[in-house]
mmCIF file of C-alpha atoms in Angstrom:
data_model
loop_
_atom_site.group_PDB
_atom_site.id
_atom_site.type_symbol
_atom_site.label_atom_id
_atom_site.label_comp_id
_atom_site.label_asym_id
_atom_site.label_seq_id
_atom_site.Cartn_x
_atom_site.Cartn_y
_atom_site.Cartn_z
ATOM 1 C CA UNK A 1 -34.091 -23.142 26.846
ATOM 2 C CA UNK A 2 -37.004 -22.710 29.164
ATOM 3 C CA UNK A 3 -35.940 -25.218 31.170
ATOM 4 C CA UNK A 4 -32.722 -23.894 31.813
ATOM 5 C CA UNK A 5 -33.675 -20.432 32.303
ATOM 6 C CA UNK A 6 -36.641 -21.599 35.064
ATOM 7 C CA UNK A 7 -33.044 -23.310 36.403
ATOM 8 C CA UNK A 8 -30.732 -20.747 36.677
ATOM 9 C CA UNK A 9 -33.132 -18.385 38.545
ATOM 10 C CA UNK A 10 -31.850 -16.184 41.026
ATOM 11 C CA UNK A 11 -33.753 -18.017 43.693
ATOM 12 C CA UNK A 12 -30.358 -20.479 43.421
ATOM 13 C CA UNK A 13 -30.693 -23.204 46.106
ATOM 14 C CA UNK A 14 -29.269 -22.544 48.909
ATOM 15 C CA UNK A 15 -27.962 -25.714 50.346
ATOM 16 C CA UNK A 16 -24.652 -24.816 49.970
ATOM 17 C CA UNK A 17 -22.273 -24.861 52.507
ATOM 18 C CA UNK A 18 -21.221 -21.363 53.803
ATOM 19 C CA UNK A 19 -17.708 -20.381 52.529
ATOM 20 C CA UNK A 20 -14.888 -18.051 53.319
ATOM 21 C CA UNK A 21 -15.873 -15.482 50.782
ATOM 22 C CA UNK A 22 -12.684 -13.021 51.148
ATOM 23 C CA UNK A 23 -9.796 -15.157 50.686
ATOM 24 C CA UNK A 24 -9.328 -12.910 54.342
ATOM 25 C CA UNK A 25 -11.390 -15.045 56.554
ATOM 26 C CA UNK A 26 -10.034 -13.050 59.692
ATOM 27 C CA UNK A 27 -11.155 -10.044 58.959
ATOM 28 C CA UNK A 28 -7.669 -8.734 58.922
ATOM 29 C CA UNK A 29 -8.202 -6.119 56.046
ATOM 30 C CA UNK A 30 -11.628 -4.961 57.067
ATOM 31 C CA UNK A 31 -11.527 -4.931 60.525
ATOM 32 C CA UNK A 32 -15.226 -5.447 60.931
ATOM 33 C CA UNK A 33 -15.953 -1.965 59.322
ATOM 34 C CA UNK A 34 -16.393 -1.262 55.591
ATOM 35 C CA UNK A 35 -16.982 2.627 56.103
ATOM 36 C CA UNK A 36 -13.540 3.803 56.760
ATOM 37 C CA UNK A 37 -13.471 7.146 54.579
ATOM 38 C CA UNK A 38 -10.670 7.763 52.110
ATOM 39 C CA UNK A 39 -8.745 6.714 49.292
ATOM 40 C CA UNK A 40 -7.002 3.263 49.852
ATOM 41 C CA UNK A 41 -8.280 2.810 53.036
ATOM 42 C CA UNK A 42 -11.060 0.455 54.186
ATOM 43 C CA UNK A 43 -8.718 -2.969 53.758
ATOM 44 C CA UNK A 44 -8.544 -4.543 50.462
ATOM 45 C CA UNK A 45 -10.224 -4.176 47.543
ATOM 46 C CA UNK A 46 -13.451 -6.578 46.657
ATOM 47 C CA UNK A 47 -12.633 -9.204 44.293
ATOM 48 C CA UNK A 48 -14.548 -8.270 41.677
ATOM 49 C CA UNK A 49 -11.916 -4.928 41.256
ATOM 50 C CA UNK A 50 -8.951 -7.122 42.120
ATOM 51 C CA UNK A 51 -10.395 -9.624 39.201
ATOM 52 C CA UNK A 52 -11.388 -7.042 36.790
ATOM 53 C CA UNK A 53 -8.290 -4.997 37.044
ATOM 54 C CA UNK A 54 -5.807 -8.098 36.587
ATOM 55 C CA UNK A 55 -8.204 -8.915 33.505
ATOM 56 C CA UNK A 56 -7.901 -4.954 32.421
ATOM 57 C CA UNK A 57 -4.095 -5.946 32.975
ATOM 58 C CA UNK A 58 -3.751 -8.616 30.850
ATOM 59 C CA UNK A 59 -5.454 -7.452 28.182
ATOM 60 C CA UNK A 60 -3.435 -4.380 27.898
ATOM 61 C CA UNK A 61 -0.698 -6.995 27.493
ATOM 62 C CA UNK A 62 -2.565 -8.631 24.717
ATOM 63 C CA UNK A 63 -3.371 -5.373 22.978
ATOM 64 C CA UNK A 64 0.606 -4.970 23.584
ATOM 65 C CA UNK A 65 0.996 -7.996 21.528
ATOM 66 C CA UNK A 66 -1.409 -7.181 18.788
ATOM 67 C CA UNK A 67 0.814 -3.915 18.518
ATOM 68 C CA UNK A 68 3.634 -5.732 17.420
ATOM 69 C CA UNK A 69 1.919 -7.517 14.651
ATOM 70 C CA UNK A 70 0.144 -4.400 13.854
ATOM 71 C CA UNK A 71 4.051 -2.937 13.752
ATOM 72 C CA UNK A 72 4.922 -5.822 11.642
ATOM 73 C CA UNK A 73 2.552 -5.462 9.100
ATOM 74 C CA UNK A 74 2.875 -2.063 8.636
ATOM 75 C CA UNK A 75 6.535 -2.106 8.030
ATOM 76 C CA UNK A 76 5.764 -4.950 5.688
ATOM 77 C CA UNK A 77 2.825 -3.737 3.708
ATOM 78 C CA UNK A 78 4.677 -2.524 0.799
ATOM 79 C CA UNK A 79 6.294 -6.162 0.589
ATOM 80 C CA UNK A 80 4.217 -7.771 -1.730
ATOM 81 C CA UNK A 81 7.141 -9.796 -3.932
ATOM 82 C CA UNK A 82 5.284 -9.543 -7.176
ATOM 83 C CA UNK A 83 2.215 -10.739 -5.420
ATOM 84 C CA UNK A 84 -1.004 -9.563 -5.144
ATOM 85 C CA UNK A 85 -1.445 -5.922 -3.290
ATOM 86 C CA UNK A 86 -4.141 -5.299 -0.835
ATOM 87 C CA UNK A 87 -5.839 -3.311 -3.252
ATOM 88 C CA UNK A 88 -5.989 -6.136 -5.495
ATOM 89 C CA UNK A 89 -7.577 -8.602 -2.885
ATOM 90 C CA UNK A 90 -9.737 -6.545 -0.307
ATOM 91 C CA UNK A 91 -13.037 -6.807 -0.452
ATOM 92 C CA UNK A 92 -14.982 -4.117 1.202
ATOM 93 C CA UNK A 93 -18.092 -5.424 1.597
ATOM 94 C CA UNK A 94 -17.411 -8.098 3.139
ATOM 95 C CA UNK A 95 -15.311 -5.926 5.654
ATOM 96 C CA UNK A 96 -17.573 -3.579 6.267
ATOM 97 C CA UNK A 97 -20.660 -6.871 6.404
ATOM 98 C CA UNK A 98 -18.245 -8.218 9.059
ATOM 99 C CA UNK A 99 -17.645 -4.853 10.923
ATOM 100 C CA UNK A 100 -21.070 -4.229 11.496
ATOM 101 C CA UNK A 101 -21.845 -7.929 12.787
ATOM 102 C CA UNK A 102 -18.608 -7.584 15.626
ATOM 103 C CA UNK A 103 -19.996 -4.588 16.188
ATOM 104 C CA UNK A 104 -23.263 -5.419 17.133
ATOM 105 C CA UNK A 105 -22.174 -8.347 18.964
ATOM 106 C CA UNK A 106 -20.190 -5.734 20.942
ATOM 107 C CA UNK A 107 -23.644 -4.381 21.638
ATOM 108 C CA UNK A 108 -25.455 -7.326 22.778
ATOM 109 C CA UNK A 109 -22.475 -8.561 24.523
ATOM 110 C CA UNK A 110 -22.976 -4.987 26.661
ATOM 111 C CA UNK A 111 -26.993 -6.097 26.641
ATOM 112 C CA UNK A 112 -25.834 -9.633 28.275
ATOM 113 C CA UNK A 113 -23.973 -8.032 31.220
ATOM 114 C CA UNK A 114 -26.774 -5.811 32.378
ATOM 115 C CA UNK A 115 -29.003 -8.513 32.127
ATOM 116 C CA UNK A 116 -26.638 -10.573 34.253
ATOM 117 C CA UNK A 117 -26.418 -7.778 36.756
ATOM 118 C CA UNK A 118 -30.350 -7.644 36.440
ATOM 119 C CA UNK A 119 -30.960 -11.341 36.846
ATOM 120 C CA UNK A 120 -33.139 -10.937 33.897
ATOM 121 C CA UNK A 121 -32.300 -14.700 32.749
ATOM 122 C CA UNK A 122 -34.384 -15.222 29.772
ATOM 123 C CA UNK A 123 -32.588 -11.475 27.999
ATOM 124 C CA UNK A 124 -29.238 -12.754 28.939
ATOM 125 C CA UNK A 125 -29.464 -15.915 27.083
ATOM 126 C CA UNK A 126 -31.437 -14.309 24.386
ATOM 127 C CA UNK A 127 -28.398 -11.378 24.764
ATOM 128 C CA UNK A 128 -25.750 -14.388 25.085
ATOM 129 C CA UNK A 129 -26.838 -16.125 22.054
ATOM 130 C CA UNK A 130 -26.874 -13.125 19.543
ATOM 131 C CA UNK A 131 -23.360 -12.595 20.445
ATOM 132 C CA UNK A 132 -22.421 -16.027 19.748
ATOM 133 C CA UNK A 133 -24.785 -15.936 16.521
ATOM 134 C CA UNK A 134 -22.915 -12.708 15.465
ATOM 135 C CA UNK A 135 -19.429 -13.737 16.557
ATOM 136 C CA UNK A 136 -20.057 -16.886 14.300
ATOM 137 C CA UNK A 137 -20.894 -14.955 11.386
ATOM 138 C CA UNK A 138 -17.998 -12.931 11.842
ATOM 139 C CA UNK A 139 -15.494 -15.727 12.277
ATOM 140 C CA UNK A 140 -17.580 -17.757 9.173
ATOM 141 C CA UNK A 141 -16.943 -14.266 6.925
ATOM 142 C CA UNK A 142 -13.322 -13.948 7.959
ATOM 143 C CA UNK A 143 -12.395 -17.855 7.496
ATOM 144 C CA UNK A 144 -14.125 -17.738 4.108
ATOM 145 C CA UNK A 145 -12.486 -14.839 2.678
ATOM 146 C CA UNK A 146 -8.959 -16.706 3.690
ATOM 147 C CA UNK A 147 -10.390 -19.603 1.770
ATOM 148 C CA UNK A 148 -10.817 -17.683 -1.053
ATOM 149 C CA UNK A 149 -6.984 -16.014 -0.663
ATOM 150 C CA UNK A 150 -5.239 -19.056 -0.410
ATOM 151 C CA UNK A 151 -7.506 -20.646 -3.373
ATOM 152 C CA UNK A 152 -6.059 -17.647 -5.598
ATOM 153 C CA UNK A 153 -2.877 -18.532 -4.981
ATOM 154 C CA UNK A 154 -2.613 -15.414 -2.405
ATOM 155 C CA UNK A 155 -1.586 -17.903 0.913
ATOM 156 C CA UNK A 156 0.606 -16.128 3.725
ATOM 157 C CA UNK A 157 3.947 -18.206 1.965
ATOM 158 C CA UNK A 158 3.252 -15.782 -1.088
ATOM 159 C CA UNK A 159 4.624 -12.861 -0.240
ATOM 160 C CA UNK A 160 5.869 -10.974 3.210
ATOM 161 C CA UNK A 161 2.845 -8.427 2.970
ATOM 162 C CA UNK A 162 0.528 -11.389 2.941
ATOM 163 C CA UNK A 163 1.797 -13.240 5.815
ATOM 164 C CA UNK A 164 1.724 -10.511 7.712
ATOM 165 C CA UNK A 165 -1.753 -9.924 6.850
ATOM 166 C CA UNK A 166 -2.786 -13.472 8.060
ATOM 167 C CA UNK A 167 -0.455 -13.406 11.021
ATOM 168 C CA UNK A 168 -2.566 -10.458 12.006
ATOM 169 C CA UNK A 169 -6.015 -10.674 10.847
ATOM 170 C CA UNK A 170 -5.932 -14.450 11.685
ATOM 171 C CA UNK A 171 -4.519 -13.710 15.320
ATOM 172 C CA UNK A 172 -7.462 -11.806 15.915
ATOM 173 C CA UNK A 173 -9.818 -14.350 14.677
ATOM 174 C CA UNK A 174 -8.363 -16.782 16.934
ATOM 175 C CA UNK A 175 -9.300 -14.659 19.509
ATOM 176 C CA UNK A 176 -12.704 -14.624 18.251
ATOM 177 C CA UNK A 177 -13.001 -18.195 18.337
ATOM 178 C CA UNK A 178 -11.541 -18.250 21.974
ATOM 179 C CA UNK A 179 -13.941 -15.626 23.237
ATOM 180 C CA UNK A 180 -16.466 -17.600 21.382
ATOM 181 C CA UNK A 181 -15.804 -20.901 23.355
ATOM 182 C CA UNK A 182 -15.796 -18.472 26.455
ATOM 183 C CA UNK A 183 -19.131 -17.558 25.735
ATOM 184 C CA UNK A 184 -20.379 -20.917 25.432
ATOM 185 C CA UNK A 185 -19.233 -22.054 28.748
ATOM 186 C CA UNK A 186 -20.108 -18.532 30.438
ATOM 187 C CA UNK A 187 -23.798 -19.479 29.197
ATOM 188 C CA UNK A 188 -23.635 -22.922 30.521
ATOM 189 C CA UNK A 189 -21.664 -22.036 33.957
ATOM 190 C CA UNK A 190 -24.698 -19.294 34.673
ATOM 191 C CA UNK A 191 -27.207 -22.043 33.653
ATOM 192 C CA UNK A 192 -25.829 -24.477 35.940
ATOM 193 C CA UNK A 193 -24.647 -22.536 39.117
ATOM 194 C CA UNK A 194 -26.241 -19.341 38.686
ATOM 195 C CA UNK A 195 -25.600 -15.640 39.340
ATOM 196 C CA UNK A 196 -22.768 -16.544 41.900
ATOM 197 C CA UNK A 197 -20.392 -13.753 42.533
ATOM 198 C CA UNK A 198 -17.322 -16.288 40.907
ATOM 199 C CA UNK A 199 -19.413 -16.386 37.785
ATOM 200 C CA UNK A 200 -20.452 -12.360 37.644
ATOM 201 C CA UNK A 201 -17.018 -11.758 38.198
ATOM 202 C CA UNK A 202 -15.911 -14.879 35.046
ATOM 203 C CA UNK A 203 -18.782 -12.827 32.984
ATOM 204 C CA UNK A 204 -17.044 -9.624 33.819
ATOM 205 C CA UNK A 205 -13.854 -10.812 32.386
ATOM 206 C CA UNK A 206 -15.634 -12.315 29.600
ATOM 207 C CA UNK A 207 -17.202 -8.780 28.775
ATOM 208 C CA UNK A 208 -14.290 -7.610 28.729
ATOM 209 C CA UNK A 209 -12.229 -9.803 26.598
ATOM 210 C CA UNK A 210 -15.301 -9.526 24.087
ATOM 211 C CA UNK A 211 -15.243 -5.987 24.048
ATOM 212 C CA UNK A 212 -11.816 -5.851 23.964
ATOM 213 C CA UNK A 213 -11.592 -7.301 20.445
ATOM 214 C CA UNK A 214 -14.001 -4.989 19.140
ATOM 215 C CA UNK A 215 -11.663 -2.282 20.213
ATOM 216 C CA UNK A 216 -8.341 -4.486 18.426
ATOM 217 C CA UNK A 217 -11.124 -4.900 15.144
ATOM 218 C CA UNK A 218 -11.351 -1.513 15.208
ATOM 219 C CA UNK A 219 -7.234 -1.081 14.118
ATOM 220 C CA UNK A 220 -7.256 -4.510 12.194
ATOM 221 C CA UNK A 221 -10.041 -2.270 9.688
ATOM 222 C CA UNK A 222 -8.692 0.817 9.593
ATOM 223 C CA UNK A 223 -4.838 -0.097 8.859
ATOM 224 C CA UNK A 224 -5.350 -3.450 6.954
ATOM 225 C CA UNK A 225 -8.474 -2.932 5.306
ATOM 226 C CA UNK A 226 -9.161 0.329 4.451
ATOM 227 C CA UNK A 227 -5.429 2.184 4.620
ATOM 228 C CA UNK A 228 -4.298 -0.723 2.520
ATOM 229 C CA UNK A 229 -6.946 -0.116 0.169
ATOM 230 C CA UNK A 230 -6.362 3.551 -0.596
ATOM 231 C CA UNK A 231 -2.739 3.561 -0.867
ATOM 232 C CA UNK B 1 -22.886 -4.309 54.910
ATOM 233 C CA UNK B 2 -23.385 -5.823 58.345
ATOM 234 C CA UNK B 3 -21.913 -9.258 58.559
ATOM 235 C CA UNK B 4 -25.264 -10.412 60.981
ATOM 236 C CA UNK B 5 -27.164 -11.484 57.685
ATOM 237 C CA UNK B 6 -27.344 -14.512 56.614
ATOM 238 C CA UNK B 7 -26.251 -17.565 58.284
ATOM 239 C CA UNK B 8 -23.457 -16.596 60.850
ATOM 240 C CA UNK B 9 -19.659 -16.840 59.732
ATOM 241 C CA UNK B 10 -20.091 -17.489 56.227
ATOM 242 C CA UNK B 11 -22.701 -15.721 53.012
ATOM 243 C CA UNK B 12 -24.082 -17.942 50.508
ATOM 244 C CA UNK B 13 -22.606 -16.768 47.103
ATOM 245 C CA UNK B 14 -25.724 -14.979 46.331
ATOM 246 C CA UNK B 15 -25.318 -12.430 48.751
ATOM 247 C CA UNK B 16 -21.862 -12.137 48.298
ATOM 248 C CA UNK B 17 -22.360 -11.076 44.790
ATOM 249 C CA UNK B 18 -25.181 -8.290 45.443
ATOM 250 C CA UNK B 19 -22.511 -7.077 48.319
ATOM 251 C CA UNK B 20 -20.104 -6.536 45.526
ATOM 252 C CA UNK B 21 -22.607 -5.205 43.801
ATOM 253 C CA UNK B 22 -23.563 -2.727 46.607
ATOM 254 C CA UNK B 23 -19.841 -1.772 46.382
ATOM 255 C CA UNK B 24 -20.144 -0.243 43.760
ATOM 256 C CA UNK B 25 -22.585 2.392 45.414
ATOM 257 C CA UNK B 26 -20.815 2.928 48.493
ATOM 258 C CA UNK B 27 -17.944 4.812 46.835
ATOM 259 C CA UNK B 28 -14.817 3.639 49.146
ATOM 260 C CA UNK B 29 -13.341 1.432 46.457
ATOM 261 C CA UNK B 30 -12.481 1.871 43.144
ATOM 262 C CA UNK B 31 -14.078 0.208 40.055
ATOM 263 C CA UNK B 32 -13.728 -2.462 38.055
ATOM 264 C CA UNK B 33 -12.960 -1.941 34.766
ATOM 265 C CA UNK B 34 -16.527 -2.696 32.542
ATOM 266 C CA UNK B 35 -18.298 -1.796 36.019
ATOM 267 C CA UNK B 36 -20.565 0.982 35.407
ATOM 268 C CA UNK B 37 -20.606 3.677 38.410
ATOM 269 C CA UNK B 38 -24.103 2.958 40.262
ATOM 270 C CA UNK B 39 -25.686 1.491 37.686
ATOM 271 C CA UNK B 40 -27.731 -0.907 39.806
ATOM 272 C CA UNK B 41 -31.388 -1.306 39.379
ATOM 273 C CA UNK B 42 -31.632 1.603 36.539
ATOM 274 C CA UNK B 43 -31.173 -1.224 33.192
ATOM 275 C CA UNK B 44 -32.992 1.357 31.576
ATOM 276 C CA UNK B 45 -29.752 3.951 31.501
ATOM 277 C CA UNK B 46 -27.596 1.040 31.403
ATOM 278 C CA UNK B 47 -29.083 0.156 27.748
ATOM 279 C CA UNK B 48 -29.328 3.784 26.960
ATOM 280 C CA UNK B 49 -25.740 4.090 27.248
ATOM 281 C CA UNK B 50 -24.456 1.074 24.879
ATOM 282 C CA UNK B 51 -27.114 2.178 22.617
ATOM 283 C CA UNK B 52 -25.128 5.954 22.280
ATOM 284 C CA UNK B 53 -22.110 3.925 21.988
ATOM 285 C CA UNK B 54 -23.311 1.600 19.445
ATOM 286 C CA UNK B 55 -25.020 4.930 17.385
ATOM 287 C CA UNK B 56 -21.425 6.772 17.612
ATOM 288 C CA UNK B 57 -19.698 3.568 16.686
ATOM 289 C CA UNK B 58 -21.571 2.795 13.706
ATOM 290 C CA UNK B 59 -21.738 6.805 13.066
ATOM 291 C CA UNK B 60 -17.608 6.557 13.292
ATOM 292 C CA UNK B 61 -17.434 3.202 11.331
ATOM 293 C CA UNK B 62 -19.472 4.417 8.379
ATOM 294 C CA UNK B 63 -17.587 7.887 7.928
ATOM 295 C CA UNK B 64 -14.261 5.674 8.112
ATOM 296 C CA UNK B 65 -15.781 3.556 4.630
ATOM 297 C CA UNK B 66 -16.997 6.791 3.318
ATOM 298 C CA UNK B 67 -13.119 8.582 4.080
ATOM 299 C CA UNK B 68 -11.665 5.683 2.234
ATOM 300 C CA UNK B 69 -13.943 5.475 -0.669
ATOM 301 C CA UNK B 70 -15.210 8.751 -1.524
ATOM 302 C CA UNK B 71 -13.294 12.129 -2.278
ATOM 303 C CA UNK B 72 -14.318 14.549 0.457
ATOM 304 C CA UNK B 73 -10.826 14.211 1.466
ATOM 305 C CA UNK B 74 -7.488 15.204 -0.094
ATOM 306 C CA UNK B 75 -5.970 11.209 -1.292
ATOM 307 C CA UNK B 76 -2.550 12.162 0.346
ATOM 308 C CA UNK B 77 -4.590 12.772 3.526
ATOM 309 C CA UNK B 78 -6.879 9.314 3.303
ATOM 310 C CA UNK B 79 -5.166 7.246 5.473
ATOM 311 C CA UNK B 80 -4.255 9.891 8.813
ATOM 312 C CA UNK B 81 -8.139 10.660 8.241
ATOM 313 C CA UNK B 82 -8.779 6.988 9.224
ATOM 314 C CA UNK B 83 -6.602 6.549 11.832
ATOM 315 C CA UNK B 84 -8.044 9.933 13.375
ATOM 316 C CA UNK B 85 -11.285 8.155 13.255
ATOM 317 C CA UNK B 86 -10.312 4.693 13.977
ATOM 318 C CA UNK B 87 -8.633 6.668 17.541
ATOM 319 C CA UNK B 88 -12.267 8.328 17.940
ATOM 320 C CA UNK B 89 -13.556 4.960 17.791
ATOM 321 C CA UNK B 90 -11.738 3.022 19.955
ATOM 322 C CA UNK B 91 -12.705 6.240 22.580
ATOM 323 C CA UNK B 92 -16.185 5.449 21.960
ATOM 324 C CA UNK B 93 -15.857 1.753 22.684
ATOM 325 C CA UNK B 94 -13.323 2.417 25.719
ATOM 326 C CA UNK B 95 -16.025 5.284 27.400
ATOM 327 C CA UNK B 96 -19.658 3.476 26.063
ATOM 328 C CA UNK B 97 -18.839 0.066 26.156
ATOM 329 C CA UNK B 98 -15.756 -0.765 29.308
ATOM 330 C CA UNK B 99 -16.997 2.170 30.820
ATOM 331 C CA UNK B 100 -13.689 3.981 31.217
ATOM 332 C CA UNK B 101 -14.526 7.474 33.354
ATOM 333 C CA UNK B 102 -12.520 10.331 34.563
ATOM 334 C CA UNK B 103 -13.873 9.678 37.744
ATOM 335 C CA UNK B 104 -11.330 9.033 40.590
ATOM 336 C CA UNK B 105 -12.767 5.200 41.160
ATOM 337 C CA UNK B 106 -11.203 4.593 37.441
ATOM 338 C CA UNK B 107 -7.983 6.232 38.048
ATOM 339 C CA UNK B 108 -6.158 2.783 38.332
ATOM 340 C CA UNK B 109 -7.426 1.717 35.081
ATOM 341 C CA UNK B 110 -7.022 4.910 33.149
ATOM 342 C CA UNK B 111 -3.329 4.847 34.560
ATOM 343 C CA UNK B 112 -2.872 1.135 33.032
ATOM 344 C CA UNK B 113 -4.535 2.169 29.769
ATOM 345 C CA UNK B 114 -2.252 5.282 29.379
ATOM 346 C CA UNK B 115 1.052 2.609 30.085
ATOM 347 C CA UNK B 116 -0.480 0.246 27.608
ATOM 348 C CA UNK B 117 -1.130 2.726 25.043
ATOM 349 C CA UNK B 118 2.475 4.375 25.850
ATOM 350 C CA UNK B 119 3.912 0.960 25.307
ATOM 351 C CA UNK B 120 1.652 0.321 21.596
ATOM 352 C CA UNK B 121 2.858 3.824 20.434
ATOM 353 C CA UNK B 122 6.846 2.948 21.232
ATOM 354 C CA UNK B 123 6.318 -0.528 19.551
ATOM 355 C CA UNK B 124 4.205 0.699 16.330
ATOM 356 C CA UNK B 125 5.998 4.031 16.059
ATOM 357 C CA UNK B 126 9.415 2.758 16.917
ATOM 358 C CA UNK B 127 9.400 0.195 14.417
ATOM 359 C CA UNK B 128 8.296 2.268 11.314
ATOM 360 C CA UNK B 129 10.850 4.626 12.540
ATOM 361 C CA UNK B 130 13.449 2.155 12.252
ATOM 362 C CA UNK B 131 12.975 0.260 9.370
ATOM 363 C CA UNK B 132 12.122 3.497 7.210
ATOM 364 C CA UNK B 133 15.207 4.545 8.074
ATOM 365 C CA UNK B 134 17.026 1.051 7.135
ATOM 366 C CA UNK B 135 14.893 0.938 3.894
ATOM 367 C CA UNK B 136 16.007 4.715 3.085
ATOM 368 C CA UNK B 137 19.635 4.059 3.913
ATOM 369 C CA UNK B 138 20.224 0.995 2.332
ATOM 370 C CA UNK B 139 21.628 0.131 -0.865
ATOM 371 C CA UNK B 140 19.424 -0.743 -3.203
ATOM 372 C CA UNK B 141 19.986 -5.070 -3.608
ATOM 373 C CA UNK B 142 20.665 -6.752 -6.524
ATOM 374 C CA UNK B 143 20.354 -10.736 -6.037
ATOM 375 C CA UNK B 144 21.241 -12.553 -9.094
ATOM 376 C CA UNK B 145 18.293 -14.124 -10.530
ATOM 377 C CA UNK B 146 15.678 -12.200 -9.328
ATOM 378 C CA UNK B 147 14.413 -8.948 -10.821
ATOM 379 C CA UNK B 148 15.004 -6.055 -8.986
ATOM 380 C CA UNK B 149 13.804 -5.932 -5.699
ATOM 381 C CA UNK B 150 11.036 -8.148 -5.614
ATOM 382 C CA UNK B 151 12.705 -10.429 -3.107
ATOM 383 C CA UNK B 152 12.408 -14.289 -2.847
#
């Protein structure tokens, strides 16, 4: 890790070519001046905004997608066909146990950005790998208590309620396991190139997306878990 | 922001990235969403921050349990207590953690937010709407060789 981290300082080498940083190598948006006062003025936006607000975009269209299958299982809750209830098969503990570890990785995810903005390298990868560690144990949780539902017999093909339960709960965890690949190669792309403004603004989305699913985690454990286990 | 650093025409990606950076000082732009307003050198307040949002989080996670387990709330009311908090929660995380503001930099992404949230409410609350009205208008069905209503 040492290694790496004396590697990815922010004393990158800087043998590189010079590039056309804008995608506007004429200038024509700027005009030479950044200063121009007022809203919308002052040529286009950075990239970082233009990246960070398509991100924001799509992941209000992924949060738009989670809404249906949130919609979908709560019309189908009561829809158990004999089968097991959620009563009957939540377990709390291990919801709340996997709760607190997303939410925590939520945390050091947030710790892993300012150290990125910081160029502290040796707190982002030690911020960078307690996500991941924490996102594991989150995804390990989740794909164990499925193991233990479809071992009882209580498989998504059992009843309507329960395949809308995995259709959602398992969405998200694909997600998880996306964002945890993302992480990987977010680790490995700021080891091996630095803090270039392409990767801050990769790390930004990143953030995002990470944080993002906290937010989604926090619906999938209110309505699935805890609703379903009162009523 | 003077172009006459660096080496002529072009800037090294380093120095691109502290100029976006800088950006977010200068106050002509908006922000990007999960950009912090000036947070800059200060990692101090920037840790302070996700550490309020991680103590109201976890405050807001653990009275959600406690609603849904205990009996400090009427039963009938259980589950609009949890989704009151489960709202508060996803505030926290949108304000402490993506650093959604008021501010007028964030106005773009607050606007986005308020169409994707417009757009969850119409899919979630349309479709209960809809099929508790199917489920109350139906006729109850009787398939032969099943028991009542316990479906296939």
């Amino acid at each position: 890790m040492s290694a790496t981290v004396a590697f990815a300082g922010p004393d990158a080498p800087s043998g590189r070519p010079p590039r056309s940083v804008h995608g506007d190598p004429y200038q024509i948006g700027r005009g030479g001046g950044d200063d121009t006062p007022g809203h919308g003025a002052g040529g286009p936006a950075p990239k970082r905004i233009v990246v960070g607000y398509g991100f924001w975009i799509y992941l209000l269209s992924d949060i738009i997608m989670f809404a249906a299958f949130f919609a979908a299982y709560a019309v189908l809750s009561g829809a158990t066909a004999g089968g097991p209830t959620g009563r009957e098969i939540f377990d709390q503990r291990n919801v709340a146990i996997e709760t607190a570890l997303l939410l925590t990785s939520s945390f050091t995810c947030g710790l892993a950005s300012l150290s990125a903005e910081g160029r502290r390298s040796s707190w982002f990868y030690l911020a960078m790998a307690a996500t991941f560690v924490l996102g594991a144990g989150f995804l390990a949780l989740e794909l164990r208590e499925f193991a233990e539902l479809i071992e009882r017999g209580a498989g998504p093909q059992r009843s309507a309620f329960l395949s809308a339960f995995f259709a959602l709960v398992g969405l998200h965890g694909l997600h998880v396991s996306v964002g945890l690949l993302w992480l990987l190669t977010m680790m490995a792309q700021v080891a091996a190139k630095g803090y270039r403004a392409d990767i801050m603004r990769r790390l930004l989305c990143w953030s995002l997306f990470w944080h993002a699913l906290d937010i989604i985690w926090v619906g999938v454990f209110s309505v699935v878990y805890l609703i379903g286990a009162t009523t | 922001m003077s172009q006459s650093t660096g080496t002529g025409g072009g800037i090294a990606g380093q120095s691109e990235s502290d100029r976006e950076q800088m950006d977010r000082h200068g106050g002509v732009h908006d922000l990007a969403p999960g950009d912090e307003p000036a947070s800059g050198e200060e990692v101090a307040s920037g840790v302070r921050g996700y550490l309020v949002g991680l103590a109201l989080a976890a405050a807001l996670t653990v009275a959600s349990f406690v609603t849904a387990n205990g009996s400090f709330v009427w039963g009938p009311a259980i589950p609009a207590a949890i989704v009151v908090l489960a709202v508060a929660q996803m505030g926290v995380h949108l304000v402490f953690f993506i650093h959604i503001t008021t501010s007028p930099d964030n106005v773009n992404n607050v606007l986005a937010l308020a169409f994707g949230v417009l757009i969850c409410i119409l899919v979630i609350g349309g479709s209960l709407w809809i099929m508790y009205n199917l489920n109350t208008n139906m006729l109850p069905m009787q398939m032969p060789g099943m028991p009542g209503g316990t479906g296939n």
